[in-house]
Short mmCIF file of C-alpha atoms in Angstrom, two decimals:
data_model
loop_
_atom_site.label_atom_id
_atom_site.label_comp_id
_atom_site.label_asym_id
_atom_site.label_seq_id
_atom_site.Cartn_x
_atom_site.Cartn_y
_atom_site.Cartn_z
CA UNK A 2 15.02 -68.94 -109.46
CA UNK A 3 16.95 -66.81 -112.26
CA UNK A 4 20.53 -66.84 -112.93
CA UNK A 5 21.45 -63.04 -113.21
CA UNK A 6 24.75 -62.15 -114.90
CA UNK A 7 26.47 -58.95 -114.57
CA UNK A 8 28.96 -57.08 -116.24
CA UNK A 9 32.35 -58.66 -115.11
CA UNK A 10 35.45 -56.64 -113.92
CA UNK A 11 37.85 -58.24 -115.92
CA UNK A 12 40.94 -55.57 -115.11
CA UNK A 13 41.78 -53.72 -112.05
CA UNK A 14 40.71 -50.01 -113.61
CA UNK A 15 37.49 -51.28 -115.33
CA UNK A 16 34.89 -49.44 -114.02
CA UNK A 17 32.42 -50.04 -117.45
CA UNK A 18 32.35 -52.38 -120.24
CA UNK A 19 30.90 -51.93 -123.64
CA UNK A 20 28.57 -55.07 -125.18
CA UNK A 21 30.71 -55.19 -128.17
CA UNK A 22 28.17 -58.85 -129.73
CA UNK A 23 25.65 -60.61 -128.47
CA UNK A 24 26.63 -64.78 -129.15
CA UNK A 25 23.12 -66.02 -127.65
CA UNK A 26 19.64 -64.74 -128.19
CA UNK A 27 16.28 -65.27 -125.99
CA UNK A 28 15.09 -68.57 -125.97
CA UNK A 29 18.86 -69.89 -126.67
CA UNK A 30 20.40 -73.27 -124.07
CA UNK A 31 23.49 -72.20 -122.52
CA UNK A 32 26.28 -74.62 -120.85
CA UNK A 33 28.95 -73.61 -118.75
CA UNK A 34 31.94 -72.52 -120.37
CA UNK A 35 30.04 -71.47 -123.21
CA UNK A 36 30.56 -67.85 -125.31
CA UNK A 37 27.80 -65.64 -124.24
CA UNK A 38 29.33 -61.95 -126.03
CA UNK A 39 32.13 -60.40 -126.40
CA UNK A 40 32.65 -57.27 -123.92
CA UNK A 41 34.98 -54.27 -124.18
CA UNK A 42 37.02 -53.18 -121.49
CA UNK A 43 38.86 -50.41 -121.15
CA UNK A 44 41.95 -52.47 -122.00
CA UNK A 45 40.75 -55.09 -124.85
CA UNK A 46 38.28 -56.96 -126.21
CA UNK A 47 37.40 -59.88 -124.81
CA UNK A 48 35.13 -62.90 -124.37
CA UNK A 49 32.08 -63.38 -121.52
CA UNK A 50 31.58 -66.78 -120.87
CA UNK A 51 28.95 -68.39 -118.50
CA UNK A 52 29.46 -70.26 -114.93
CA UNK A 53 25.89 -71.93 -115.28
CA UNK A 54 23.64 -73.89 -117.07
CA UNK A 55 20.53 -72.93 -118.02
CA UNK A 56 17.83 -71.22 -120.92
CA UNK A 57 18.47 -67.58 -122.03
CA UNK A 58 15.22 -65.97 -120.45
CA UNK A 59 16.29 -62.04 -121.41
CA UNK A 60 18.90 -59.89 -122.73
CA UNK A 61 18.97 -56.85 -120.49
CA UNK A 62 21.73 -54.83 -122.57
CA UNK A 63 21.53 -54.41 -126.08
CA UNK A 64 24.87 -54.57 -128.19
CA UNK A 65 27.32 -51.31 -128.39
CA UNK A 66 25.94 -50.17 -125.07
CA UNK A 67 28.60 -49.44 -122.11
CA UNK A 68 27.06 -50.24 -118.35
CA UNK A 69 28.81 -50.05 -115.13
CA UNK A 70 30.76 -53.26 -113.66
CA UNK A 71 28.00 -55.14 -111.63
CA UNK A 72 24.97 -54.43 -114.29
CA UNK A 73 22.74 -57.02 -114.96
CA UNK A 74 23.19 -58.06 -118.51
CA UNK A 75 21.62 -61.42 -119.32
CA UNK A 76 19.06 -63.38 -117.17
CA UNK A 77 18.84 -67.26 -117.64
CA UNK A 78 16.28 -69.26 -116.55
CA UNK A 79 16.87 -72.91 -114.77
CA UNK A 80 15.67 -76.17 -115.58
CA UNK A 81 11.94 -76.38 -115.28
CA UNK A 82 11.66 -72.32 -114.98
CA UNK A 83 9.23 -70.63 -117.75
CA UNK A 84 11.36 -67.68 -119.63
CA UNK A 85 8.75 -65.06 -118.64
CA UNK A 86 8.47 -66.08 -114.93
CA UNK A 87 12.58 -65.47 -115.13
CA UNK A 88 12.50 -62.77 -116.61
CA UNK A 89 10.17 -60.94 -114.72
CA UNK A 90 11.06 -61.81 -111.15
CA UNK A 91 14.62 -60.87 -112.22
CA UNK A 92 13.18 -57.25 -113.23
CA UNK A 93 11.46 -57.02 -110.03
CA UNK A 94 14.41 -58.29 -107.66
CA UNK A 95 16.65 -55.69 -109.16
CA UNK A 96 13.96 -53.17 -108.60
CA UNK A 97 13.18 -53.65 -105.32
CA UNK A 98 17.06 -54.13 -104.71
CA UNK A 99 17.20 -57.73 -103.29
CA UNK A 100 19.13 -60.24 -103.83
CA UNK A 101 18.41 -63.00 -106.91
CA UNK A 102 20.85 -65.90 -107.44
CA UNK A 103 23.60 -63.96 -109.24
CA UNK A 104 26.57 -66.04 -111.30
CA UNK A 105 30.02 -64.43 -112.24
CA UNK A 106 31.11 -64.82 -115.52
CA UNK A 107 34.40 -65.03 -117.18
CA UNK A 108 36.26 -63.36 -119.66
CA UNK A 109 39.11 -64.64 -122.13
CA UNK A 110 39.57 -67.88 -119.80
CA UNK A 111 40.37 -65.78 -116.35
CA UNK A 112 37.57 -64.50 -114.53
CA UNK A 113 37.92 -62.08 -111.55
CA UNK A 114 35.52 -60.98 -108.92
CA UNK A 115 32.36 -59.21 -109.78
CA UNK A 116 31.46 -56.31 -107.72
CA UNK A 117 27.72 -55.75 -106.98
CA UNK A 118 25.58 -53.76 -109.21
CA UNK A 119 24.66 -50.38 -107.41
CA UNK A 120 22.03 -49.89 -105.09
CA UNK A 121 20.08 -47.61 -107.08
CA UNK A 122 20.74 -49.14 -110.44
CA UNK A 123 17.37 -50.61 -111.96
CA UNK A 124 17.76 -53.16 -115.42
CA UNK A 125 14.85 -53.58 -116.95
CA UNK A 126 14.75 -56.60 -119.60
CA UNK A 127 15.79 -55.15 -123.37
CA UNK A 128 14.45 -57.20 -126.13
CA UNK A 129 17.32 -59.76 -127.43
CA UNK A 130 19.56 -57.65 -130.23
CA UNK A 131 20.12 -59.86 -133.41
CA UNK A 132 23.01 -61.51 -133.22
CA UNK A 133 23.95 -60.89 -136.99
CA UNK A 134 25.37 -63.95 -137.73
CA UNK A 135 25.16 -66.13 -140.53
CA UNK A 136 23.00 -69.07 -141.28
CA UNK A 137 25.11 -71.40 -138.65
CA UNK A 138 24.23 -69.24 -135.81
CA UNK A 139 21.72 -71.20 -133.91
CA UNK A 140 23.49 -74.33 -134.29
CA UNK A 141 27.02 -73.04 -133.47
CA UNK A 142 26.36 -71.19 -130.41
CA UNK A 143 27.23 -74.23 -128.59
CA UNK A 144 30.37 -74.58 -130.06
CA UNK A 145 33.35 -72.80 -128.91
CA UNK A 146 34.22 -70.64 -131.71
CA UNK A 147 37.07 -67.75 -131.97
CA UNK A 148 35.65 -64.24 -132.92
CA UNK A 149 38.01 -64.36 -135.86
CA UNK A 150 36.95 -67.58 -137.22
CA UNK A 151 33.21 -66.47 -136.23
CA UNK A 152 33.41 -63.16 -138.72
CA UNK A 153 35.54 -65.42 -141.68
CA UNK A 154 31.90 -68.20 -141.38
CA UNK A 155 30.15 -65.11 -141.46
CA UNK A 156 31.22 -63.39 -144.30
CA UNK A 157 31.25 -66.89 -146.61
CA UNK A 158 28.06 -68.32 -145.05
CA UNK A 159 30.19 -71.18 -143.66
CA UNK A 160 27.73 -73.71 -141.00
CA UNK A 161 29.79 -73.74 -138.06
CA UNK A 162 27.96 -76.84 -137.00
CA UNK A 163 29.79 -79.28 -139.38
CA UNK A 164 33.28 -78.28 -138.46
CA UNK A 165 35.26 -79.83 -136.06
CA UNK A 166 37.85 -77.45 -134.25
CA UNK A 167 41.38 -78.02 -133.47
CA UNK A 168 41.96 -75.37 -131.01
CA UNK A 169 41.85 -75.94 -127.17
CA UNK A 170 38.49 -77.57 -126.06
CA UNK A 171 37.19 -78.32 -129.30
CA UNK A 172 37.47 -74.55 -129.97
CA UNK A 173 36.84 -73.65 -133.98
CA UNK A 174 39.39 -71.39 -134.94
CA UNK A 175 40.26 -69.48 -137.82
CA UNK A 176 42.41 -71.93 -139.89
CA UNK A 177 39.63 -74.77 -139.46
CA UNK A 178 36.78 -72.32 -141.16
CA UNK A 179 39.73 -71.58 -143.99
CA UNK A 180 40.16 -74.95 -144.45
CA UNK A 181 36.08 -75.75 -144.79
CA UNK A 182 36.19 -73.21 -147.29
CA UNK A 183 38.99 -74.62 -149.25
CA UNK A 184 37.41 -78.04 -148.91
CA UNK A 185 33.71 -76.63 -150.36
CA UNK A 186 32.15 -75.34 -147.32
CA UNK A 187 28.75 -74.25 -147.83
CA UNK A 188 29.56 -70.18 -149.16
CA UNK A 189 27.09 -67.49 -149.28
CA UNK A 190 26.15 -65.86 -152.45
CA UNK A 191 27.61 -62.32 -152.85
CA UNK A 192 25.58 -59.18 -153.54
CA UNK A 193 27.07 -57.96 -156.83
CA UNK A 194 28.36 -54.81 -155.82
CA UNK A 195 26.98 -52.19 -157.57
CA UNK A 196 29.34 -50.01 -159.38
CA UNK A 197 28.63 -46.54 -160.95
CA UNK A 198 30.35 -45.24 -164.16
CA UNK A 199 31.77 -41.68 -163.06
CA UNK A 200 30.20 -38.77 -164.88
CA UNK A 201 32.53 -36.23 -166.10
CA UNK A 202 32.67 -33.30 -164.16
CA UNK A 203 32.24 -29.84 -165.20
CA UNK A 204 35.86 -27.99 -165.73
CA UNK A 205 35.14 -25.60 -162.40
CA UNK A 206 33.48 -28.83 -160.62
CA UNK A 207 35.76 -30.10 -157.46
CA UNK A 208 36.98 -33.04 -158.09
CA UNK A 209 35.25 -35.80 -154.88
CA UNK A 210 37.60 -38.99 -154.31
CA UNK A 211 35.58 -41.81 -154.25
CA UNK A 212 34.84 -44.32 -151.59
CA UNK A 213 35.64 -41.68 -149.00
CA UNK A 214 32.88 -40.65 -145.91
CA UNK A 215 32.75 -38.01 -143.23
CA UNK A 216 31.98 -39.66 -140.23
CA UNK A 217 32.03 -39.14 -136.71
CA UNK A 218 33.34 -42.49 -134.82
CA UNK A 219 32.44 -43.40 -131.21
CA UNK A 220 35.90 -43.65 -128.74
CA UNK A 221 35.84 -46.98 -127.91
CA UNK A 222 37.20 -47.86 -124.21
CA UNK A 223 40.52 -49.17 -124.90
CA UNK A 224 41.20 -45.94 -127.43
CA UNK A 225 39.81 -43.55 -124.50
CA UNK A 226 41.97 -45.43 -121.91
CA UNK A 227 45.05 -45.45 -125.06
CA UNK A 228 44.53 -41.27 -125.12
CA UNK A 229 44.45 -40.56 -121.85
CA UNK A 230 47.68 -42.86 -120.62
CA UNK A 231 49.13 -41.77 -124.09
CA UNK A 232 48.53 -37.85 -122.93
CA UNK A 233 49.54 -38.47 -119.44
CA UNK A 234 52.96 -39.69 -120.56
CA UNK A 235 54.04 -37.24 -122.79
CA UNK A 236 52.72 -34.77 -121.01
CA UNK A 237 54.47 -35.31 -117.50
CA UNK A 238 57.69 -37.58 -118.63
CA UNK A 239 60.52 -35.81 -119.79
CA UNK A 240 61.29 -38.06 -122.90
CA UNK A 241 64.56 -38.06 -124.57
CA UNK A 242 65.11 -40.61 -127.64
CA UNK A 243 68.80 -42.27 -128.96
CA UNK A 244 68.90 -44.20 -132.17
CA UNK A 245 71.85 -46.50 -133.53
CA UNK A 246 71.99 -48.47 -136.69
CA UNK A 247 72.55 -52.41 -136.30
CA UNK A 248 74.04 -54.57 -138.96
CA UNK A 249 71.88 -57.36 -139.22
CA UNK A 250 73.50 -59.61 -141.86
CA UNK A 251 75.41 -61.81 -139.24
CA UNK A 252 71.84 -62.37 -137.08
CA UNK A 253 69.60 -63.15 -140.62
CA UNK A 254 72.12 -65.98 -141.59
CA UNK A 255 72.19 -66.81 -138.05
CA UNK A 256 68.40 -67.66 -138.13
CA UNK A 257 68.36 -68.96 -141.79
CA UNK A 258 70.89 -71.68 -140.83
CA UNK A 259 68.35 -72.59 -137.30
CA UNK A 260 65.44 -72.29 -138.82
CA UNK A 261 66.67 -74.77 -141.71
CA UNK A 262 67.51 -77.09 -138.74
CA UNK A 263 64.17 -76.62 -136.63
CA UNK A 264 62.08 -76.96 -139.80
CA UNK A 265 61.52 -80.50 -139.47
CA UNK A 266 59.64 -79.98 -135.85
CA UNK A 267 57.84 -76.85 -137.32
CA UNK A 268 59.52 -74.50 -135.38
CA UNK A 269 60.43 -70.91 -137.04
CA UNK A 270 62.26 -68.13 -135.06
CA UNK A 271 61.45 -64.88 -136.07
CA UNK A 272 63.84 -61.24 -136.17
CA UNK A 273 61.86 -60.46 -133.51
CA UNK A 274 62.37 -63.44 -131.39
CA UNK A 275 65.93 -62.37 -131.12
CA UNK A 276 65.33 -58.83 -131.01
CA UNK A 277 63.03 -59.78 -127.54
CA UNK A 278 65.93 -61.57 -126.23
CA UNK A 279 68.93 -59.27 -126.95
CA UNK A 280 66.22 -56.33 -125.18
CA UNK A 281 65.98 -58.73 -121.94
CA UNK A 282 69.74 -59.31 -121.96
CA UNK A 283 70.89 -55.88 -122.61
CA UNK A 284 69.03 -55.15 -119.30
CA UNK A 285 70.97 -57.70 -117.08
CA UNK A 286 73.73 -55.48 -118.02
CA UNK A 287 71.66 -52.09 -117.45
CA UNK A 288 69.22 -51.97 -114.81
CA UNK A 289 68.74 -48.50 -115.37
CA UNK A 290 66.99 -49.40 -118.22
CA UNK A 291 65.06 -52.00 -116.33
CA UNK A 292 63.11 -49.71 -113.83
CA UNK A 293 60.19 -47.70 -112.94
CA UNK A 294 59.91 -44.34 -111.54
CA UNK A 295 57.81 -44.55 -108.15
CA UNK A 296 57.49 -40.77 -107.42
CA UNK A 297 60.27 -40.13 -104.70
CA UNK A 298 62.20 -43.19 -105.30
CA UNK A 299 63.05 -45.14 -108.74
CA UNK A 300 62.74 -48.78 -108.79
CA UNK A 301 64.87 -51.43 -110.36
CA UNK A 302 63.37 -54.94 -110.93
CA UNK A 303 64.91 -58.21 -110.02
CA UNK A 304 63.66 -59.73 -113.19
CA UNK A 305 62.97 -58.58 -116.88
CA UNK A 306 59.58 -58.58 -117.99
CA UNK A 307 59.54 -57.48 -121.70
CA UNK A 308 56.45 -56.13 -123.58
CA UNK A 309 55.50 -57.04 -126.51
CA UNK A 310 53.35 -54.56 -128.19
CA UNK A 311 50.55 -55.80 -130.60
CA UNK A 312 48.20 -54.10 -132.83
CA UNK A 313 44.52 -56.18 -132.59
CA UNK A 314 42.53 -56.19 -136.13
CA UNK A 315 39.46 -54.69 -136.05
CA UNK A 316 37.07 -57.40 -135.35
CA UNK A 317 38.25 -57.56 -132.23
CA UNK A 318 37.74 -53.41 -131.94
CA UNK A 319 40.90 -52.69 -133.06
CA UNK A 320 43.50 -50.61 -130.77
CA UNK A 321 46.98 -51.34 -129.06
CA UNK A 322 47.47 -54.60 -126.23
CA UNK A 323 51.16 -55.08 -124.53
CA UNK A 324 51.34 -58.87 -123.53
CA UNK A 325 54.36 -59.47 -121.23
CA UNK A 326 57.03 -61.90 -122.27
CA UNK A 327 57.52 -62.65 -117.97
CA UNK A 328 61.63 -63.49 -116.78
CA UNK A 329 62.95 -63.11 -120.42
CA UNK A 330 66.21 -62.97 -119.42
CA UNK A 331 66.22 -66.62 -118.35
CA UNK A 332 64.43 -67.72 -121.43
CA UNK A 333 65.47 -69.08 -124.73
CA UNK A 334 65.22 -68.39 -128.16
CA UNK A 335 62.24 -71.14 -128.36
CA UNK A 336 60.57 -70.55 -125.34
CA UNK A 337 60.11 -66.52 -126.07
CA UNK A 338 58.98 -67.83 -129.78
CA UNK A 339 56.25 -69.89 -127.91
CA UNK A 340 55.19 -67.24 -125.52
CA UNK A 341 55.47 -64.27 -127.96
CA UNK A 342 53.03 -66.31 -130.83
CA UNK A 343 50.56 -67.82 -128.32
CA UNK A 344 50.04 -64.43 -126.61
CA UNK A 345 49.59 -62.66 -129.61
CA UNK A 346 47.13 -65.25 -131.46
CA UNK A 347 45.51 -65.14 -127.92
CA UNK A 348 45.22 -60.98 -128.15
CA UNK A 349 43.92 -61.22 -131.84
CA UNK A 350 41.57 -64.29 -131.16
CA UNK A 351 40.14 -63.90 -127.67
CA UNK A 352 41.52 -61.60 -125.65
CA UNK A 353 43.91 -61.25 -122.58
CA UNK A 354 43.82 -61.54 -119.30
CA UNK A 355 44.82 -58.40 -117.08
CA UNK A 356 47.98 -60.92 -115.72
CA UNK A 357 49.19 -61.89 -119.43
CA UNK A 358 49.23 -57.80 -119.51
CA UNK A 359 51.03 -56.91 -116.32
CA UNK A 360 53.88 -56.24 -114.45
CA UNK A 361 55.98 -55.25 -117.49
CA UNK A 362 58.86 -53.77 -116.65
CA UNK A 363 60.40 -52.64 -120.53
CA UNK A 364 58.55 -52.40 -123.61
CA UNK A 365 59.71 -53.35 -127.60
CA UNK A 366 57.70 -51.87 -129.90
CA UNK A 367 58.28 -53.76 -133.90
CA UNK A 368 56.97 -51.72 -136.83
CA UNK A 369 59.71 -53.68 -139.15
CA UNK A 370 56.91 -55.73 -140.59
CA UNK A 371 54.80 -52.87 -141.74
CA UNK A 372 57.80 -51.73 -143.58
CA UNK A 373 59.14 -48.97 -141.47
CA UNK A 374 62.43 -47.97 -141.34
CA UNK A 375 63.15 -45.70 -138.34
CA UNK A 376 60.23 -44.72 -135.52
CA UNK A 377 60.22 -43.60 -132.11
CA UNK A 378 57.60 -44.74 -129.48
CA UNK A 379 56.25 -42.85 -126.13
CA UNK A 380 57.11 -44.65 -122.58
CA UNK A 381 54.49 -46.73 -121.13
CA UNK A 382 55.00 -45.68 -117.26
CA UNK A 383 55.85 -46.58 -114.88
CA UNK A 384 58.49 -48.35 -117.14
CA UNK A 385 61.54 -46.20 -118.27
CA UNK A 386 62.30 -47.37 -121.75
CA UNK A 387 60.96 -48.55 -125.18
CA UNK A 388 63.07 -49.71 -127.77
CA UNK A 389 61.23 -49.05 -131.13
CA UNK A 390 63.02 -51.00 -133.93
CA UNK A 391 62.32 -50.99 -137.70
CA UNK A 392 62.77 -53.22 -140.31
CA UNK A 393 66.12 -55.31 -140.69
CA UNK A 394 66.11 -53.42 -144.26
CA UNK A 395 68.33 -53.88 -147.42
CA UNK A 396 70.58 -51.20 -148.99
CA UNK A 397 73.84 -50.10 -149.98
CA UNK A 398 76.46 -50.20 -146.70
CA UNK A 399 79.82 -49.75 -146.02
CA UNK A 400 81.40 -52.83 -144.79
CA UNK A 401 85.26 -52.96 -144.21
CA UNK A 402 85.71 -49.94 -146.35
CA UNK A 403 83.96 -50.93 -149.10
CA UNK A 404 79.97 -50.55 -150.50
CA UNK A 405 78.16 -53.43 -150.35
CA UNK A 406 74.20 -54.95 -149.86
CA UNK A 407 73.86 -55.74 -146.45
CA UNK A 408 70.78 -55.65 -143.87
CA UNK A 409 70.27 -52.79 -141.46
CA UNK A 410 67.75 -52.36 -139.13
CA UNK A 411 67.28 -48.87 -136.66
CA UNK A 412 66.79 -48.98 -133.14
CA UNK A 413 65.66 -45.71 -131.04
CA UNK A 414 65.43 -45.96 -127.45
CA UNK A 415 62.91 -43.59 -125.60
CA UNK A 416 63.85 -43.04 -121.88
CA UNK A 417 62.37 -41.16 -118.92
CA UNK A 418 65.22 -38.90 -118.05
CA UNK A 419 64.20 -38.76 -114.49
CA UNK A 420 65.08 -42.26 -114.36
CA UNK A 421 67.66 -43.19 -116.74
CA UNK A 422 70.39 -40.32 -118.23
CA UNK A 423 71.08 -39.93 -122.35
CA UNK A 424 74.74 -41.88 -121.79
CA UNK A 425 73.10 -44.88 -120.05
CA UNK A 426 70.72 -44.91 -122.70
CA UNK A 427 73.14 -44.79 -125.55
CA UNK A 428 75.47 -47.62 -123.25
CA UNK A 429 72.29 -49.79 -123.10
CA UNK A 430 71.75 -49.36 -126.90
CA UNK A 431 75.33 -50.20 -127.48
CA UNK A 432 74.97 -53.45 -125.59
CA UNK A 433 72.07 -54.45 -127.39
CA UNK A 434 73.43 -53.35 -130.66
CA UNK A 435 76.31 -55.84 -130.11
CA UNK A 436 74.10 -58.67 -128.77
CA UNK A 437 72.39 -58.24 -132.55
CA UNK A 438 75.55 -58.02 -134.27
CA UNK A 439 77.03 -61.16 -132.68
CA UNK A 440 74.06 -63.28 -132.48
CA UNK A 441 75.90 -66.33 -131.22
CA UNK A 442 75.79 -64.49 -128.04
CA UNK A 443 71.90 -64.78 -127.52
CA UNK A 444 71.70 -68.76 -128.16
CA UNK A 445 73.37 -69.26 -124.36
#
């Protein structure tokens, strides 16, 4: 009997998913637990594993194509079962609309329910897409591999196969196929890229910058989903913003003298750790800044659930995820350093859950690394505030009357004035200004 599996609803508004890559081809074993593609929802990209054992028999979608929740994507065929006699009476179950032996799969480690495939939909087998990977493909499929550390064995025609991973599960991640190709891995020869000595132009000729395209690029779903909740807020939240300027020389010493101390168990707080913490603890003493507009009433939560926002690379189809940093107000310096680097490795490597995304009930938005100095960010509703902070930067100050080099880092608060007025915002901003300020403050 075939194995059918569907497209997966891996969030509570997917309604479609996008076959972003193909990790199996026709003909290919598959285990449970084992990396069949990476899907898009309308959220993030993330990873389709399998609930079953069996032999890939046919690939019903082919890769970059977007199919409603419930579509038959993949058929495998069990132990004993030829691949065409799979393949075929899956095409002819889904035509005639009855029922073959369907298995859920799972995305980024959580799986949810899989609604059934519509009534009138007919999937007819596509032939397998090339995978496109490198020379290690049909050994590593087996393995449990990170997209990142998939595209880095890729691109140096590393054999996947020969390395041992370190992440969870045996997973290969990306430090283990960096370290094969320090240690002599097996690399690819590179095309010699082919380079073309500019002609001089006439004197009325335009002059054409080179390397640049027109092109016209597909939305993906998370950027249509980012535009239209983007639109919708700015468009029916009356945003106001309030900025203050926080010395920062106290908290960087702060942290150099800890980090110093927690080098020897490899632990490293970041400006942002404390920046998380002093944005949790600012709303114990603001709850205004803490709540969500709900229509006719406004709601304030019992517990702060800060948002983390982080920028995916573009392997993993680029766009914007907000993991959720969950009760940061009880939580230490270390413990939000844990949760903020494992959810973002997780976001960058294999993707999030729709739980390690919600119930966020305030969002900090960090473009400090990228070298920004001052920004302001829109409101993700139903939440009332994001703080958008820039880098802790260094330049001339005044301190006690005199110029000096010190660190100072902006801080503009965006708030939903239906929910929270400009003098709460600017009190909640002053709290969290002198949270930063007196650092010693955020270590009980």
């Amino acid at each position: 009997m075939p194995i059918e599996i569907t497209m997966p609803r891996l969030s509570d508004t997917m309604e479609e998913g996008t076959l972003v890559k193909w990790r199996v081809k026709a003909g290919d074993e598959v285990a449970s637990g084992d990396h069949l593609a990476d899907v898009e929802t309308d959220k993030a990209t993330m990873e389709l594993q399998a609930f079953d054992d069996g032999v890939v028999a046919s690939v019903a979608v082919q890769e970059g194509q977007t199919v409603p929740v419930g579509s038959v994507i993949l058929v495998l065929a069990e132990e004993g079962e030829s691949l065409e006699d799979a393949a075929g009476a899956a095409q002819g179950a889904s035509e005639q609309g009855s029922g073959a032996s369907k298995s859920q799969a799972s995305g980024g480690g959580g799986g949810t329910a899989v609604a059934d495939p519509p009534a009138t939909q007919t999937t007819t087998s596509a032939p397998a897409p090339a995978p496109g990977g490198g020379p290690d493909d049909s050994d590593s499929r087996r393995q449990r591999v990170s997209p990142v550390a998939r595209k880095i064995a890729e691109e140096h025609g590393i054999n996947l196969s020969g390395i041992a991973g370190s992440g969870p599960d045996g997973r290969v991640i990306k430090r283990d196929v960096q370290a094969a190709i320090e240690g002599g891995g097996t690399v690819a020869p590179v095309a010699e890229a082919k380079s073309a000595k500019p002609q001089a132009a006439a004197p009325s000729a335009p002059v054409v910058a080179v390397g640049l395209e027109s092109k016209t690029i597909t939305l993906s779903g998370m950027r249509k989903t980012i535009a239209r909740r983007l639109v919708e807020s700015k468009t029916t939240v009356p945003h106001f913003q309030v900025t203050v300027s926080i010395n920062m020389d106290p908290l960087m010493e702060l942290r150099k003298t800890i980090n110093a101390q927690l080098e020897v168990q490899g632990v490293k707080l970041s400006v942002n750790d404390f920046i998380v913490r002093a944005t949790a603890l600012a709303c114990v003493s603001h709850p205004a800044a803490n709540s969500s507009w709900n229509g006719d009433t406004i709601i304030q939560h019992g517990t702060v659930n800060v948002g983390v926002a982080v920028s995916l690379p573009a392997e993993r189809g680029g766009g914007l995820v907000v993991p959720v940093i969950r009760d940061a107000q009880n939580k230490g310096l270390r413990q939000i350093s844990d949760d903020t680097k494992r959810l973002a490795k997780k976001a960058r490597e294999a993707g999030l859950t729709p739980e390690e995304m919600g119930e966020g009930t305030i969002t900090l938005s960090n473009l400090g690394m990228y070298g920004v100095d001052q920004f302001t960010a829109i409101i993700n509703p139903p939440q009332s505030v994001i703080v958008a902070v820039g880098g802790a930067i260094e330049k001339p100050v005044v301190r006690d009357g005199q110029i000096v080099i010190g660190h100072e880092m902006c801080a503009t608060l965006s708030g939903d004035h239906r929910v929270i007025d400009g003098a709460q915002g600017a009190e909640y901003l002053g709290t969290f200004k002198q949270l930063l300020e007196n650092p010693a403050a955020l270590l009980v």
